[in-house]
Amino acid sequence: MLDVPHTVHEKRRTAGDLAEFPDDQLIAQKIEVIQDILFEIPYVGFIIVIGIITDEDIGARNEIFQEAGSFHPAEQRIRAIGRREFVSHAFIFEKFFHEGKHIVLNRKRKSLRIKQLLKYETMKICSIGAGYVGGPTMVVIAEQCPEIEAEVTDVNAERIAAWNSEKLPVFEPGLDEIVKKVRGKNLTFSTDIDDAIRTSDVIFLAVNTPTKIYGDGAGKASDLTYIESAVRRITEVATNDKIIVEKSTIPVRTAEKIRRLLATNRHKCNFEILSNPEFMAEGTAVADLRNPDRILIGGDETESGQKAVQTLVDVYAHWVPREKILTQNVWSSELSKLASNAFLAQRISSINALSVLCEHSGADVDEIARSVGSDTRIGSKFLKSSVGFGGSCFKKDVLNLIYLCEYVGLTEVARYWQQVIDINEYQKHRFARLVREKLFGSLCGKKIAIFGFAFKKDTNDTRETPAITVCQDLLEEQAKLAIYDPKVPEEIVRRDLCPYPSDLITISQTPYEAAENAHAIVLLTEWDEFIALDYERIFKEMQQPAFVFDGRNILDLKQLRAIGFEAYGIGKPRVA
Ligand code: UDX
Ligand code: UDX
């Protein structure tokens, strides 16, 4: 009779099959599950079997174990799993069978579904970094793969506490509902990064990689300090083989650096490094993650590299059609991410460059975008002219590309991409200049209502938001700003506009409050609620003449003008 140790690792939970079975069926089913595994796996290497043993089926357990006479002693590595009240133990056996040995139990085969569940039962994935990328990515993996255990970790205890609370640190449409569904089941949030590293098979690196602000490459290169510290942690604590996934956007050939660090692991574990860049956009993260255009996975061309690629392909294949999962070498994958973001940013800068010309020629930039975008070779997306692009990625990634080009001596190519950034800066400043010019050349002491502060709608993120630049320019002119954004908290707005005097900045609770007695409305984020406001009421409560500057082209300028506003958009014909 086997002496099976009890709980070794309480935190590790099982999911999938057990969660699927109603309680009354559980005992019968679980025995079949165990037997099914024994029946199905003629396996070498790492097998994890999860069986549920209660007092009632202790006899059945012994019977099964006797039949599977050739497995390694259970003491070798067993992790018991504490779970629901009727579950006394679950067991995980490593190297269950000897090579090629089949165990045939006198039982019918179980359904494919159970086999599929069991196939993934072995896996735990964690992310280091619980930000806009790490958080939602893991939430959707947990949702789509109920049998995979997912853990999101972060050094920031406050952020983790928020993920464990009712008010998530990231606002994304649809995210709250999924978190409620999976949190505490197959998804956990924790600051215990070491534990997550030790117990995971796959580790996603999702820490931030901001633009370097010091030393060589300052202002362009990525700061890899956080990636390095996460990798050093893995090197330090990992005791078995793992797949490390680059999720953060990183410079090309970062995998090489990661590999060198990991090679110093004293347990000589094998680490496979994959590049799996994230293409989701904020505000639509859940939809993008659930239904991506493509999944990109780059790995080494070695046998073990390809096996690791396959492991990750299998995870995504839970919900993404296989033809949308592209595999390539690590360097292509790393560069593809920068290239994609550079292309998207370039389209916005191109249409924004044309917006200035429109204002000088009587053309309407939205009409230009529609006709240009109807050409199927060009396509209609990312041609919306605006006050400028923001967000944590575009500027950073284009700068990164520029740095890379300069590094290898491609000055002309670097200069080409630099223009994408330069036009974006120009667009933000020229919008602020327009406000000053139209308000009779002086903003000093004038109240300006700022509608929207986030870098786009449906997010509370303000990184690189054009609102910062525009507000700074207005504050330079001593304007008094009344800022309203439905999702960005006051302290973030104040932090972003520091060190401008706080008495020049008021945070308003409604757009009406912001606009009261204001000389102008400056719309900087395309929140839907701004479209349907009562502009007649707003007009009456503003200083006259009342101005509207729509930095997102979402308002009906004609209608506003009919009310009495002096209204301006981006790339719109100017009315004298
Ligand atoms: C990510 C990527 O990292 C970035 O490269 C990509 O271009 C955009 O998306 P994001 O998730 O948006 O960044 O960043 P952020 O919201 O700042 O989250 C990163 C998290 O990592 C933070 O919560 C931070 O506390 C955490 N972190 C950072 C760690 O847990 N460990 C560290 O060593 C450093
Ligand atoms: C971007 C990429 O789209 C995504 O694939 C990548 O993973 C991360 O970077 P994100 O920055 O979250 O996503 O949002 P995105 O929708 O790309 O918008 C970026 C900025 O461009 C926003 O400020 C947005 O308002 C602006 N934009 C976008 C325009 O000005 N015009 C457009 O037509 C589209």
XYZ file of C-alpha atoms in Angstrom, residues 246-505:
260
model
C 8.469 37.991 -23.731
C 5.138 39.791 -23.579
C 6.427 43.309 -22.984
C 7.561 45.113 -26.089
C 11.304 44.904 -26.101
C 14.145 45.748 -28.456
C 15.145 43.177 -31.034
C 17.580 40.575 -29.682
C 16.494 40.982 -26.069
C 15.951 37.213 -25.973
C 19.727 36.857 -26.285
C 20.292 38.905 -23.134
C 17.598 36.998 -21.279
C 19.188 33.714 -22.291
C 22.592 34.769 -20.967
C 21.146 35.712 -17.609
C 19.126 32.513 -17.323
C 22.197 30.432 -18.130
C 23.545 31.267 -14.680
C 20.741 29.322 -12.969
C 22.415 27.007 -10.493
C 19.973 24.157 -11.008
C 20.907 24.064 -14.693
C 17.274 24.186 -15.676
C 16.412 24.423 -19.333
C 14.687 27.681 -20.237
C 13.100 28.214 -23.597
C 12.535 31.841 -24.523
C 9.598 32.754 -26.703
C 8.540 36.080 -28.097
C 4.771 36.532 -27.986
C 4.072 40.227 -28.459
C 0.744 41.650 -27.418
C -1.278 43.484 -30.049
C -4.273 44.369 -27.964
C -5.231 48.004 -27.759
C -6.445 49.636 -24.587
C -10.162 50.259 -24.385
C -10.798 47.197 -26.529
C -8.420 44.844 -24.729
C -10.999 42.186 -23.915
C -12.391 42.058 -27.446
C -8.878 42.081 -28.933
C -7.726 39.295 -26.639
C -10.793 37.161 -27.243
C -10.779 37.660 -30.954
C -7.283 38.630 -32.103
C -6.333 39.294 -35.741
C -3.346 37.097 -35.142
C -1.203 35.597 -32.422
C 2.503 35.795 -33.016
C 4.865 33.312 -31.416
C 8.587 33.405 -32.062
C 10.880 30.675 -30.853
C 14.228 29.042 -31.433
C 14.513 26.761 -34.383
C 15.934 23.987 -32.196
C 13.854 20.936 -31.327
C 13.221 22.118 -27.768
C 12.500 25.635 -29.009
C 9.857 24.324 -31.373
C 8.371 22.176 -28.644
C 8.012 25.258 -26.480
C 6.416 27.131 -29.384
C 3.957 24.261 -29.726
C 3.095 24.422 -26.034
C 2.119 28.064 -26.341
C 0.315 27.453 -29.636
C -1.770 24.839 -27.821
C -2.718 27.328 -25.133
C -3.960 29.909 -27.648
C -5.600 27.221 -29.763
C -8.160 26.900 -26.998
C -9.935 29.856 -28.535
C -7.947 31.195 -31.506
C -8.230 29.415 -34.881
C -4.905 27.777 -35.707
C -4.521 29.651 -38.987
C -4.384 32.871 -37.005
C -1.480 31.657 -34.885
C 1.698 32.629 -36.700
C 4.987 31.099 -35.678
C 8.340 32.524 -36.686
C 11.846 32.987 -35.388
C 12.359 35.036 -32.245
C 13.973 37.996 -33.979
C 11.207 38.359 -36.566
C 8.636 38.194 -33.833
C 10.407 40.822 -31.726
C 10.770 43.153 -34.728
C 7.196 42.513 -35.923
C 5.815 44.160 -32.821
C 7.853 47.323 -33.344
C 7.004 47.279 -37.052
C 3.253 46.949 -36.413
C 3.144 49.829 -33.994
C 5.365 51.944 -36.233
C 3.015 51.347 -39.183
C -0.055 52.245 -37.140
C 1.574 55.394 -35.757
C 2.774 56.315 -39.237
C -0.788 56.168 -40.610
C -2.002 58.562 -37.934
C 0.879 60.944 -38.569
C 0.195 60.762 -42.308
C -3.463 61.705 -41.939
C -2.559 64.344 -39.351
C -0.010 65.830 -41.749
C -2.810 66.081 -44.301
C -5.138 67.648 -41.736
C -3.063 70.844 -41.753
C -3.280 70.998 -45.494
C -7.045 70.533 -45.283
C -7.358 73.507 -42.974
C -5.508 75.601 -45.538
C -7.393 74.335 -48.565
C -11.020 73.942 -47.522
C -10.872 70.143 -47.724
C -12.267 67.995 -44.899
C -9.828 65.481 -43.453
C -12.583 62.981 -42.561
C -13.693 62.979 -46.191
C -10.108 62.460 -47.312
C -9.805 59.548 -44.872
C -13.003 58.021 -46.194
C -11.967 58.168 -49.829
C -8.399 57.054 -49.189
C -9.523 54.309 -46.815
C -12.058 52.894 -49.293
C -9.155 51.668 -51.381
C -8.936 48.079 -50.163
C -5.176 48.216 -50.582
C -5.074 50.918 -47.920
C -8.024 50.091 -45.656
C -10.026 52.398 -43.449
C -8.623 51.821 -39.983
C -6.234 54.167 -38.182
C -6.974 57.058 -40.491
C -8.840 59.156 -37.949
C -7.184 62.511 -37.685
C -6.749 63.705 -34.117
C -4.893 66.005 -31.785
C -2.155 63.362 -31.872
C -1.626 59.779 -30.835
C -0.802 58.844 -27.269
C -0.515 55.687 -25.227
C 2.379 53.794 -23.792
C 3.398 52.111 -27.020
C 3.451 54.146 -30.193
C 5.988 56.785 -29.283
C 8.126 54.378 -27.324
C 8.168 51.742 -30.025
C 8.881 54.140 -32.870
C 11.709 55.666 -30.829
C 12.979 52.203 -30.231
C 12.983 51.486 -33.935
C 14.815 54.755 -34.566
C 17.405 53.842 -31.968
C 17.892 50.454 -33.533
C 18.362 51.982 -36.994
C 20.852 54.516 -35.680
C 22.682 51.808 -33.803
C 23.300 49.867 -36.999
C 24.148 53.051 -38.942
C 20.912 53.431 -40.955
C 20.615 57.195 -40.637
C 18.111 57.697 -43.495
C 15.809 54.992 -42.210
C 16.009 56.450 -38.700
C 15.151 59.875 -40.061
C 12.134 58.488 -41.904
C 10.608 57.115 -38.703
C 11.614 60.207 -36.723
C 9.173 62.201 -38.848
C 6.291 60.113 -37.488
C 7.130 61.375 -34.006
C 7.849 64.921 -35.131
C 4.468 65.306 -36.875
C 2.743 63.996 -33.757
C 4.467 66.586 -31.563
C 3.680 69.289 -34.107
C 0.000 68.294 -34.139
C -0.366 68.594 -30.357
C 1.376 71.958 -30.131
C -0.398 73.448 -33.111
C -3.764 72.550 -31.565
C -2.878 74.410 -28.365
C -1.644 77.317 -30.486
C -4.984 77.423 -32.311
C -6.810 77.781 -28.995
C -4.615 80.707 -28.000
C -4.891 82.424 -31.369
C -8.678 82.128 -31.530
C -9.077 83.364 -27.964
C -7.659 86.709 -29.045
C -4.029 85.772 -28.499
C -4.242 85.597 -24.718
C -5.280 82.873 -22.318
C -4.131 84.473 -19.105
C -6.821 84.049 -16.439
C -9.311 82.535 -18.883
C -11.169 79.410 -17.873
C -10.868 76.547 -20.320
C -12.905 73.373 -19.970
C -10.912 70.285 -20.853
C -13.144 67.419 -21.976
C -11.231 64.161 -21.566
C -7.732 63.458 -20.326
C -7.136 59.760 -21.134
C -5.110 59.021 -24.267
C -8.212 57.520 -25.900
C -11.737 56.645 -24.882
C -12.669 53.644 -22.745
C -9.437 53.626 -20.780
C -8.232 55.326 -17.627
C -4.662 55.342 -18.934
C -2.955 58.690 -19.441
C 0.478 57.588 -20.568
C 1.695 59.900 -23.357
C -1.818 61.299 -23.651
C -1.893 64.322 -25.980
C -3.928 65.989 -23.218
C -0.748 66.407 -21.175
C 1.034 68.358 -23.912
C -1.993 70.476 -24.792
C -2.772 71.256 -21.144
C 0.859 72.115 -20.468
C 0.886 74.541 -23.402
C -2.325 76.162 -22.138
C -0.967 76.364 -18.590
C 2.191 78.011 -19.934
C -0.159 80.746 -21.115
C -1.614 81.018 -17.600
C -4.990 79.585 -18.565
C -7.174 78.182 -15.794
C -8.121 74.611 -16.627
C -11.263 72.796 -15.486
C -10.638 69.188 -16.380
C -13.278 66.497 -16.673
C -12.592 62.868 -17.560
C -15.047 60.096 -16.672
C -12.356 57.584 -15.734
C -9.072 59.257 -14.913
C -8.723 59.928 -11.172
C -7.887 63.424 -9.938
C -4.516 62.440 -8.473
C -3.352 61.103 -11.830
C -4.303 64.300 -13.655
C -2.508 66.360 -11.006
C 0.539 64.109 -11.125
C 0.686 64.354 -14.914
C 0.475 68.141 -14.853
C 2.975 68.633 -12.064
C 4.768 71.051 -11.495
C 2.246 73.560 -12.854
C 0.610 75.524 -10.036
C -2.317 73.531 -8.708
C -4.505 76.637 -8.374
C -4.594 76.815 -12.172
C -6.130 73.318 -12.285
